[in-house]
């Protein structure tokens, strides 16, 4: 049943901790990702066509244990490598990029918890995640006088006689609809950025399923409203402390965005090859009996595959760079190195996602545009997700660092 017709959001049920797998290492994480991807691939096109939200898949996600793979070992998690996390996202997004994108903020939030949380906060929030609970960010605000860019907003966490109260309206809230906690960015009474981790069932919190984009249609990345929501002081992270502290929260967030684009690209190339092999007719002047023997199609598939493999290798190399940087105290220089490495991957995954999803139709022919095939979902997904942050600023970032030794600005988009 499609739920987009009603703004009344379903509240996710708590997972049964006894059914949640405890993943031990990188190999188990990848095995779990492949198993979940096989389940997600079944019906992915129909979910996109009808905009059926993947509630059942999110239950399987929780039970798979994948949500806890970055939890430190000291707190009971697997602490897998950044390269493995990127690979997990590629695997899931190749199967269904909208479903695969939903946990992106879950992992970004865990990264912030690692950087900023007290031991008591880590004990409590990591335990929830290990029990299968999901996190979903309430994202930037829509453009207004109070929010001229995505880094600004009017959401406030105020101290009142009745305790902390949170008020504001957010958008681009991937994962919030399906989450058990909905963290968001707000300004406190000292105008410092903070992050309250609000329980999904908190009175005054409303998550609206009003996402209407033509791509990534089932991420439900719509509106979250906080109407005088009571917040416990122990549920607030001090984001303002990141301002002068080099870290990896931005590069890690961008690594996941690049991995999502890589998954979209791999799905588009796979479907292009399959359609050419099974359905496409050769051009009359080609002199061959099968489209798969057309010399121009052969060359184009070869070029796409080279670009696809190159993007994936640079993506995984960026993950390994983050792992190397994280293995030592993070400095301004090493944080910048991580941002540049991920920017290189983001440029390549953006280009191959767009190229592959558009080239698909040129290779497969006019019959591939029929609605029953729904192959346009690859381009729609690629075009929407690659707008997450402008790739033109990635090439600028790289060049400015190499030519002028300028460190990239520190935020979630670098």
CSV table of C-alpha atoms in Angstrom, one decimal:
chain,number,residue,atom,x,y,z
A,1,UNK,CA,0.0,0.0,0.0
A,2,UNK,CA,1.3,3.4,-0.9
A,3,UNK,CA,1.4,5.9,2.0
A,4,UNK,CA,2.2,9.1,0.1
A,5,UNK,CA,-1.5,10.1,-0.2
A,6,UNK,CA,-1.7,10.9,3.5
A,7,UNK,CA,0.5,13.2,5.6
A,8,UNK,CA,-0.2,11.2,8.7
A,9,UNK,CA,3.1,9.3,9.3
A,10,UNK,CA,3.3,5.7,10.5
A,11,UNK,CA,5.4,5.4,13.7
A,12,UNK,CA,8.0,2.6,13.4
A,13,UNK,CA,7.8,-0.2,15.9
A,14,UNK,CA,10.7,-1.1,18.1
A,15,UNK,CA,12.7,-4.1,16.9
A,16,UNK,CA,12.9,-7.3,18.9
A,17,UNK,CA,16.5,-7.2,20.2
A,18,UNK,CA,16.5,-11.0,20.2
A,19,UNK,CA,16.1,-11.0,16.4
A,20,UNK,CA,18.9,-8.5,15.8
A,21,UNK,CA,22.1,-9.9,14.5
A,22,UNK,CA,25.4,-8.9,16.2
A,23,UNK,CA,27.9,-8.5,13.4
A,24,UNK,CA,31.5,-9.2,14.4
A,25,UNK,CA,33.7,-8.0,11.6
A,26,UNK,CA,34.0,-6.5,8.1
A,27,UNK,CA,33.4,-9.9,6.3
A,28,UNK,CA,30.2,-10.4,8.2
A,29,UNK,CA,29.1,-6.9,7.4
A,30,UNK,CA,29.5,-7.5,3.7
A,31,UNK,CA,27.8,-10.8,3.9
A,32,UNK,CA,24.8,-9.2,5.6
A,33,UNK,CA,24.7,-6.4,3.0
A,34,UNK,CA,24.6,-8.9,0.1
A,35,UNK,CA,21.8,-10.9,1.8
A,36,UNK,CA,19.8,-7.7,2.4
A,37,UNK,CA,20.5,-6.4,-1.1
A,38,UNK,CA,19.1,-9.6,-2.6
A,39,UNK,CA,15.9,-9.0,-0.7
A,40,UNK,CA,15.8,-5.3,-1.6
A,41,UNK,CA,16.4,-5.9,-5.4
A,42,UNK,CA,13.1,-7.9,-5.5
A,43,UNK,CA,10.4,-5.4,-6.2
A,44,UNK,CA,12.7,-2.3,-6.3
A,45,UNK,CA,11.3,-1.1,-9.6
A,46,UNK,CA,7.7,-1.6,-8.5
A,47,UNK,CA,8.3,0.3,-5.3
A,48,UNK,CA,9.7,3.2,-7.3
A,49,UNK,CA,6.8,3.1,-9.7
A,50,UNK,CA,4.1,3.1,-7.1
A,51,UNK,CA,6.1,4.9,-4.4
A,52,UNK,CA,5.6,2.1,-1.9
A,53,UNK,CA,7.7,3.0,1.2
A,54,UNK,CA,10.0,0.1,2.2
A,55,UNK,CA,8.8,-0.4,5.8
A,56,UNK,CA,9.3,-4.2,5.7
A,57,UNK,CA,12.8,-3.8,4.3
A,58,UNK,CA,13.6,-1.4,7.2
A,59,UNK,CA,12.6,-4.1,9.6
A,60,UNK,CA,15.0,-6.5,7.9
A,61,UNK,CA,17.6,-3.8,8.0
A,62,UNK,CA,17.3,-3.6,11.8
A,63,UNK,CA,17.5,-7.3,12.2
A,64,UNK,CA,20.5,-7.6,9.9
A,65,UNK,CA,22.6,-5.8,12.4
A,66,UNK,CA,24.1,-3.5,9.8
A,67,UNK,CA,23.0,-0.4,11.7
A,68,UNK,CA,25.7,-1.1,14.3
A,69,UNK,CA,28.7,-1.9,12.2
A,70,UNK,CA,30.4,1.4,13.0
A,71,UNK,CA,29.8,1.2,16.8
A,72,UNK,CA,33.2,1.0,18.5
A,73,UNK,CA,34.2,-2.4,19.8
A,74,UNK,CA,34.5,-1.0,23.3
A,75,UNK,CA,30.7,-0.5,23.2
A,76,UNK,CA,29.9,-3.9,21.6
A,77,UNK,CA,30.0,-3.0,17.9
A,78,UNK,CA,32.1,-4.3,15.0
A,79,UNK,CA,33.9,-1.0,14.2
A,80,UNK,CA,34.3,-1.9,10.6
A,81,UNK,CA,36.5,0.1,8.3
A,82,UNK,CA,35.3,3.2,6.4
A,83,UNK,CA,36.1,1.3,3.2
A,84,UNK,CA,33.7,-1.5,4.2
A,85,UNK,CA,31.0,1.0,5.1
A,86,UNK,CA,31.3,2.5,1.6
A,87,UNK,CA,31.2,-1.0,0.1
A,88,UNK,CA,28.0,-1.8,2.1
A,89,UNK,CA,26.3,1.3,0.7
A,90,UNK,CA,27.3,0.4,-2.9
A,91,UNK,CA,25.9,-3.1,-2.5
A,92,UNK,CA,22.6,-1.9,-1.1
A,93,UNK,CA,22.2,1.0,-3.5
A,94,UNK,CA,22.9,-1.2,-6.5
A,95,UNK,CA,19.9,-3.2,-5.4
A,96,UNK,CA,17.6,-0.2,-4.5
A,97,UNK,CA,19.3,3.2,-4.1
A,98,UNK,CA,16.3,4.8,-2.4
A,99,UNK,CA,16.3,2.1,0.3
A,100,UNK,CA,20.1,2.2,0.4
A,101,UNK,CA,20.1,5.9,1.0
A,102,UNK,CA,17.7,5.8,4.0
A,103,UNK,CA,20.5,4.8,6.6
A,104,UNK,CA,23.0,7.5,5.4
A,105,UNK,CA,22.1,9.9,8.2
A,106,UNK,CA,22.0,7.0,10.7
A,107,UNK,CA,25.8,6.5,10.2
A,108,UNK,CA,26.5,10.2,10.0
A,109,UNK,CA,24.9,10.7,13.4
A,110,UNK,CA,26.8,7.8,14.9
A,111,UNK,CA,30.0,9.6,13.7
A,112,UNK,CA,28.9,12.8,15.5
A,113,UNK,CA,28.2,10.7,18.6
A,114,UNK,CA,31.7,9.3,18.4
A,115,UNK,CA,33.2,12.8,18.1
A,116,UNK,CA,31.0,14.6,20.7
A,117,UNK,CA,29.2,12.3,22.9
A,118,UNK,CA,29.9,11.7,26.6
A,119,UNK,CA,30.6,8.2,27.7
A,120,UNK,CA,27.1,8.1,29.2
A,121,UNK,CA,25.5,9.2,25.9
A,122,UNK,CA,27.6,6.6,24.0
A,123,UNK,CA,26.6,3.8,26.4
A,124,UNK,CA,22.9,4.7,26.0
A,125,UNK,CA,22.7,5.5,22.3
A,126,UNK,CA,25.0,2.8,21.1
A,127,UNK,CA,22.9,0.3,23.1
A,128,UNK,CA,19.8,1.4,21.3
A,129,UNK,CA,21.5,1.0,17.9
A,130,UNK,CA,22.8,-2.4,18.8
A,131,UNK,CA,19.3,-3.4,19.6
A,132,UNK,CA,18.3,-2.5,16.1
A,133,UNK,CA,16.9,1.0,16.5
A,134,UNK,CA,17.3,3.5,13.6
A,135,UNK,CA,18.3,7.1,13.5
A,136,UNK,CA,17.0,9.6,11.0
A,137,UNK,CA,18.1,13.2,10.6
A,138,UNK,CA,15.8,16.2,10.5
A,139,UNK,CA,17.7,18.0,7.8
A,140,UNK,CA,18.2,21.6,6.7
A,141,UNK,CA,15.4,24.1,6.6
A,142,UNK,CA,13.8,25.4,3.4
A,143,UNK,CA,15.2,28.6,2.1
A,144,UNK,CA,13.9,31.7,3.9
A,145,UNK,CA,15.2,35.0,5.4
A,146,UNK,CA,16.3,33.0,8.5
A,147,UNK,CA,17.8,30.2,6.4
A,148,UNK,CA,19.5,31.7,3.3
A,149,UNK,CA,21.8,28.6,3.0
A,150,UNK,CA,21.6,25.0,4.2
A,151,UNK,CA,24.0,25.8,7.0
A,152,UNK,CA,21.6,28.3,8.6
A,153,UNK,CA,18.3,28.0,10.2
A,154,UNK,CA,15.8,29.3,12.7
A,155,UNK,CA,15.2,26.0,14.7
A,156,UNK,CA,15.8,26.9,18.4
A,157,UNK,CA,16.4,24.8,21.6
A,158,UNK,CA,15.4,27.2,24.4
A,159,UNK,CA,15.7,26.8,28.2
A,160,UNK,CA,12.3,27.5,29.7
A,161,UNK,CA,10.9,27.2,33.3
A,162,UNK,CA,9.7,23.7,32.2
A,163,UNK,CA,13.0,22.6,30.8
A,164,UNK,CA,14.5,22.5,27.3
A,165,UNK,CA,12.0,23.0,24.4
A,166,UNK,CA,12.7,22.6,20.7
A,167,UNK,CA,10.8,24.4,18.0
A,168,UNK,CA,11.4,24.5,14.2
A,169,UNK,CA,10.5,23.0,10.8
A,170,UNK,CA,13.1,21.0,8.9
A,171,UNK,CA,13.2,19.4,5.4
A,172,UNK,CA,15.4,16.9,3.4
A,173,UNK,CA,15.0,14.6,6.4
A,174,UNK,CA,16.1,11.3,4.9
A,175,UNK,CA,15.4,8.4,7.3
A,176,UNK,CA,13.3,10.4,9.8
A,177,UNK,CA,10.0,8.8,8.8
A,178,UNK,CA,11.4,5.4,9.6
A,179,UNK,CA,13.5,6.3,12.7
A,180,UNK,CA,13.3,5.7,16.4
A,181,UNK,CA,15.2,8.9,17.1
A,182,UNK,CA,15.2,12.1,15.1
A,183,UNK,CA,18.2,14.2,15.8
A,184,UNK,CA,18.3,17.7,14.4
A,185,UNK,CA,20.4,20.9,14.3
A,186,UNK,CA,19.3,23.8,16.4
A,187,UNK,CA,20.7,27.0,18.0
A,188,UNK,CA,20.7,27.2,21.8
A,189,UNK,CA,20.2,30.3,23.9
A,190,UNK,CA,23.8,31.3,23.3
A,191,UNK,CA,23.3,30.9,19.5
A,192,UNK,CA,25.5,27.9,19.5
A,193,UNK,CA,24.7,24.9,17.2
A,194,UNK,CA,23.5,21.9,19.2
A,195,UNK,CA,22.0,18.6,18.2
A,196,UNK,CA,19.0,17.2,20.3
A,197,UNK,CA,18.4,13.5,19.7
A,198,UNK,CA,14.6,13.4,19.9
A,199,UNK,CA,12.6,10.2,20.4
A,200,UNK,CA,10.3,9.6,17.5
A,201,UNK,CA,7.3,9.3,19.8
A,202,UNK,CA,8.0,12.7,21.6
A,203,UNK,CA,4.8,14.8,21.9
A,204,UNK,CA,5.0,17.7,19.5
A,205,UNK,CA,7.2,15.9,16.9
A,206,UNK,CA,5.5,15.4,13.5
A,207,UNK,CA,7.1,13.7,10.5
A,208,UNK,CA,5.2,14.4,7.3
A,209,UNK,CA,5.5,12.2,4.2
A,210,UNK,CA,5.5,15.0,1.7
A,211,UNK,CA,8.6,14.1,-0.3
A,212,UNK,CA,7.6,14.6,-4.0
A,213,UNK,CA,10.9,14.5,-5.9
A,214,UNK,CA,10.9,12.6,-9.2
A,215,UNK,CA,13.9,10.5,-8.0
A,216,UNK,CA,14.9,8.6,-4.9
A,217,UNK,CA,11.1,8.6,-4.4
A,218,UNK,CA,10.9,6.2,-1.5
A,219,UNK,CA,13.4,7.8,0.8
A,220,UNK,CA,10.5,9.9,2.3
A,221,UNK,CA,13.0,12.8,2.7
A,222,UNK,CA,10.3,15.3,3.6
A,223,UNK,CA,9.3,17.6,6.5
A,224,UNK,CA,9.8,17.3,10.2
A,225,UNK,CA,8.1,19.7,12.6
A,226,UNK,CA,9.2,20.3,16.2
A,227,UNK,CA,6.4,22.1,18.1
A,228,UNK,CA,7.6,23.0,21.6
A,229,UNK,CA,9.1,19.5,22.0
A,230,UNK,CA,10.5,18.7,25.4
A,231,UNK,CA,14.1,17.6,25.2
A,232,UNK,CA,16.2,16.0,28.0
A,233,UNK,CA,19.5,17.8,28.6
A,234,UNK,CA,21.3,14.4,28.4
A,235,UNK,CA,20.0,14.0,24.8
A,236,UNK,CA,21.8,17.0,23.4
A,237,UNK,CA,25.2,17.0,21.6
A,238,UNK,CA,27.3,20.2,21.5
A,239,UNK,CA,27.8,20.7,17.8
A,240,UNK,CA,29.5,24.0,18.4
A,241,UNK,CA,32.6,22.1,19.7
A,242,UNK,CA,33.3,20.9,16.2
A,243,UNK,CA,34.0,24.4,14.9
A,244,UNK,CA,37.7,24.5,15.9
A,245,UNK,CA,38.3,20.7,16.0
A,246,UNK,CA,39.6,18.9,12.9
A,247,UNK,CA,37.7,15.6,12.4
A,248,UNK,CA,36.2,13.2,9.9
A,249,UNK,CA,32.5,13.8,10.1
A,250,UNK,CA,32.3,15.7,6.9
A,251,UNK,CA,34.5,13.4,4.8
A,252,UNK,CA,32.7,10.4,6.2
A,253,UNK,CA,29.3,11.9,5.2
A,254,UNK,CA,30.5,12.6,1.7
A,255,UNK,CA,32.0,9.1,1.4
A,256,UNK,CA,28.4,7.7,1.9
A,257,UNK,CA,27.0,10.1,-0.7
A,258,UNK,CA,29.6,9.0,-3.2
A,259,UNK,CA,28.9,5.3,-2.5
A,260,UNK,CA,25.2,5.9,-3.1
A,261,UNK,CA,25.9,7.3,-6.6
A,262,UNK,CA,28.3,4.4,-7.3
A,263,UNK,CA,25.5,2.0,-6.5
A,264,UNK,CA,23.1,3.8,-8.9
A,265,UNK,CA,25.8,3.7,-11.6
A,266,UNK,CA,26.4,0.0,-11.2
A,267,UNK,CA,22.7,-0.8,-11.4
A,268,UNK,CA,22.4,1.4,-14.6
A,269,UNK,CA,25.3,-0.3,-16.3
A,270,UNK,CA,24.0,-3.8,-15.4
A,271,UNK,CA,20.6,-3.0,-16.8
A,272,UNK,CA,22.0,-1.5,-19.9
A,273,UNK,CA,24.1,-4.7,-20.6
A,274,UNK,CA,21.1,-7.0,-19.8
A,275,UNK,CA,18.7,-5.0,-22.1
A,276,UNK,CA,21.2,-5.0,-25.0
A,277,UNK,CA,21.7,-8.7,-24.6
A,278,UNK,CA,18.0,-9.7,-24.3
A,279,UNK,CA,15.9,-7.1,-26.1
A,280,UNK,CA,17.8,-4.5,-28.3
A,281,UNK,CA,17.9,-4.8,-32.1
A,282,UNK,CA,21.0,-4.0,-34.1
A,283,UNK,CA,21.0,-0.9,-36.3
A,284,UNK,CA,20.3,-1.8,-39.9
A,285,UNK,CA,23.7,-0.6,-41.1
A,286,UNK,CA,25.7,-2.5,-38.5
A,287,UNK,CA,25.8,-5.7,-40.5
A,288,UNK,CA,25.4,-7.8,-37.4
A,289,UNK,CA,22.5,-10.0,-36.2
A,290,UNK,CA,22.7,-9.0,-32.6
A,291,UNK,CA,22.9,-5.6,-30.9
A,292,UNK,CA,25.6,-7.1,-28.6
A,293,UNK,CA,27.8,-7.4,-31.7
A,294,UNK,CA,27.5,-3.8,-32.8
A,295,UNK,CA,31.0,-2.4,-32.7
A,296,UNK,CA,29.9,1.0,-31.4
A,297,UNK,CA,27.9,-0.6,-28.6
A,298,UNK,CA,30.8,-2.8,-27.7
A,299,UNK,CA,33.1,0.2,-27.4
A,300,UNK,CA,30.6,2.3,-25.4
A,301,UNK,CA,30.0,-0.6,-22.9
A,302,UNK,CA,33.8,-1.0,-22.6
A,303,UNK,CA,34.2,2.7,-21.8
A,304,UNK,CA,31.4,2.8,-19.3
A,305,UNK,CA,32.8,-0.3,-17.5
A,306,UNK,CA,36.2,1.3,-17.3
A,307,UNK,CA,34.8,4.5,-15.8
A,308,UNK,CA,32.6,2.4,-13.4
A,309,UNK,CA,35.6,0.4,-12.2
A,310,UNK,CA,37.7,3.5,-11.8
A,311,UNK,CA,35.1,5.3,-9.8
A,312,UNK,CA,34.7,2.4,-7.4
A,313,UNK,CA,38.4,2.0,-6.9
A,314,UNK,CA,38.8,5.7,-6.1
A,315,UNK,CA,35.8,5.4,-3.8
A,316,UNK,CA,37.4,2.5,-1.8
A,317,UNK,CA,40.7,4.3,-1.8
A,318,UNK,CA,39.0,7.3,-0.3
A,319,UNK,CA,37.6,5.0,2.4
A,320,UNK,CA,41.1,3.6,3.1
A,321,UNK,CA,42.4,7.2,3.3
A,322,UNK,CA,39.8,7.9,6.0
A,323,UNK,CA,40.9,4.7,7.8
A,324,UNK,CA,44.5,5.8,7.8
A,325,UNK,CA,43.7,9.3,9.0
A,326,UNK,CA,41.4,7.9,11.8
A,327,UNK,CA,44.2,5.6,13.0
A,328,UNK,CA,46.2,8.6,14.3
A,329,UNK,CA,45.1,11.8,16.0
A,330,UNK,CA,43.3,13.8,13.4
A,331,UNK,CA,45.0,17.1,12.5
A,332,UNK,CA,44.0,20.0,10.3
A,333,UNK,CA,46.3,18.6,7.5
A,334,UNK,CA,45.0,15.0,7.7
A,335,UNK,CA,41.4,16.1,7.9
A,336,UNK,CA,42.0,18.2,4.7
A,337,UNK,CA,43.6,15.1,3.1
A,338,UNK,CA,40.5,13.1,3.8
A,339,UNK,CA,38.2,15.7,2.4
A,340,UNK,CA,40.2,15.9,-0.8
A,341,UNK,CA,40.3,12.1,-1.2
A,342,UNK,CA,36.5,11.9,-0.9
A,343,UNK,CA,36.0,14.8,-3.2
A,344,UNK,CA,37.9,13.0,-5.9
A,345,UNK,CA,35.6,10.0,-5.5
A,346,UNK,CA,32.5,12.2,-5.5
A,347,UNK,CA,33.5,13.7,-8.8
A,348,UNK,CA,33.9,10.3,-10.4
A,349,UNK,CA,30.8,8.6,-8.9
A,350,UNK,CA,28.7,11.6,-9.9
A,351,UNK,CA,29.9,11.5,-13.5
A,352,UNK,CA,29.5,7.8,-13.9
A,353,UNK,CA,26.0,7.7,-12.3
A,354,UNK,CA,24.8,10.4,-14.7
A,355,UNK,CA,26.7,9.1,-17.8
A,356,UNK,CA,25.6,5.4,-17.3
A,357,UNK,CA,21.9,6.2,-16.6
A,358,UNK,CA,21.7,8.4,-19.7
A,359,UNK,CA,23.8,6.2,-22.0
A,360,UNK,CA,21.6,3.2,-21.1
A,361,UNK,CA,18.9,4.5,-23.5
A,362,UNK,CA,21.3,5.2,-26.3
A,363,UNK,CA,22.7,1.7,-26.1
A,364,UNK,CA,19.4,-0.1,-25.5
A,365,UNK,CA,17.3,1.8,-28.1
A,366,UNK,CA,13.9,3.3,-28.2
A,367,UNK,CA,12.1,0.2,-26.8
A,368,UNK,CA,14.0,0.7,-23.5
A,369,UNK,CA,11.9,3.9,-22.9
A,370,UNK,CA,8.7,2.0,-22.5
A,371,UNK,CA,7.1,2.6,-19.1
A,372,UNK,CA,6.8,-1.1,-18.3
A,373,UNK,CA,10.6,-1.3,-18.1
A,374,UNK,CA,10.9,1.7,-15.7
A,375,UNK,CA,14.6,2.1,-16.7
A,376,UNK,CA,14.3,5.9,-16.4
A,377,UNK,CA,14.4,5.4,-12.6
A,378,UNK,CA,18.2,5.1,-12.8
A,379,UNK,CA,18.5,8.5,-14.4
A,380,UNK,CA,15.9,10.0,-12.1
A,381,UNK,CA,17.7,8.6,-9.0
A,382,UNK,CA,21.1,9.7,-10.3
A,383,UNK,CA,20.0,13.2,-11.2
A,384,UNK,CA,18.3,13.8,-7.9
A,385,UNK,CA,20.9,12.3,-5.6
A,386,UNK,CA,23.9,13.9,-7.3
A,387,UNK,CA,22.3,17.3,-6.5
A,388,UNK,CA,22.9,16.6,-2.8
A,389,UNK,CA,25.9,18.9,-3.0
A,390,UNK,CA,27.3,20.5,-6.2
A,391,UNK,CA,30.1,18.5,-7.7
A,392,UNK,CA,31.6,21.7,-9.3
A,393,UNK,CA,32.6,22.7,-5.8
A,394,UNK,CA,34.5,19.4,-5.4
A,395,UNK,CA,36.7,20.1,-8.3
A,396,UNK,CA,37.2,23.6,-6.9
A,397,UNK,CA,38.1,22.1,-3.5
A,398,UNK,CA,40.7,19.8,-5.0
A,399,UNK,CA,42.3,22.4,-7.2
A,400,UNK,CA,42.4,25.0,-4.5
A,401,UNK,CA,44.1,22.6,-2.1
A,402,UNK,CA,46.7,21.5,-4.6
A,403,UNK,CA,47.5,24.9,-6.1
A,404,UNK,CA,47.1,27.1,-3.1
A,405,UNK,CA,47.3,24.8,-0.1
A,406,UNK,CA,43.8,25.9,1.0
A,407,UNK,CA,42.2,23.4,3.4
A,408,UNK,CA,38.5,22.6,2.5
A,409,UNK,CA,35.9,24.2,4.8
A,410,UNK,CA,34.9,21.9,7.6
A,411,UNK,CA,31.2,20.9,7.3
A,412,UNK,CA,29.0,17.9,6.4
A,413,UNK,CA,29.3,18.6,2.7
A,414,UNK,CA,33.1,18.3,2.6
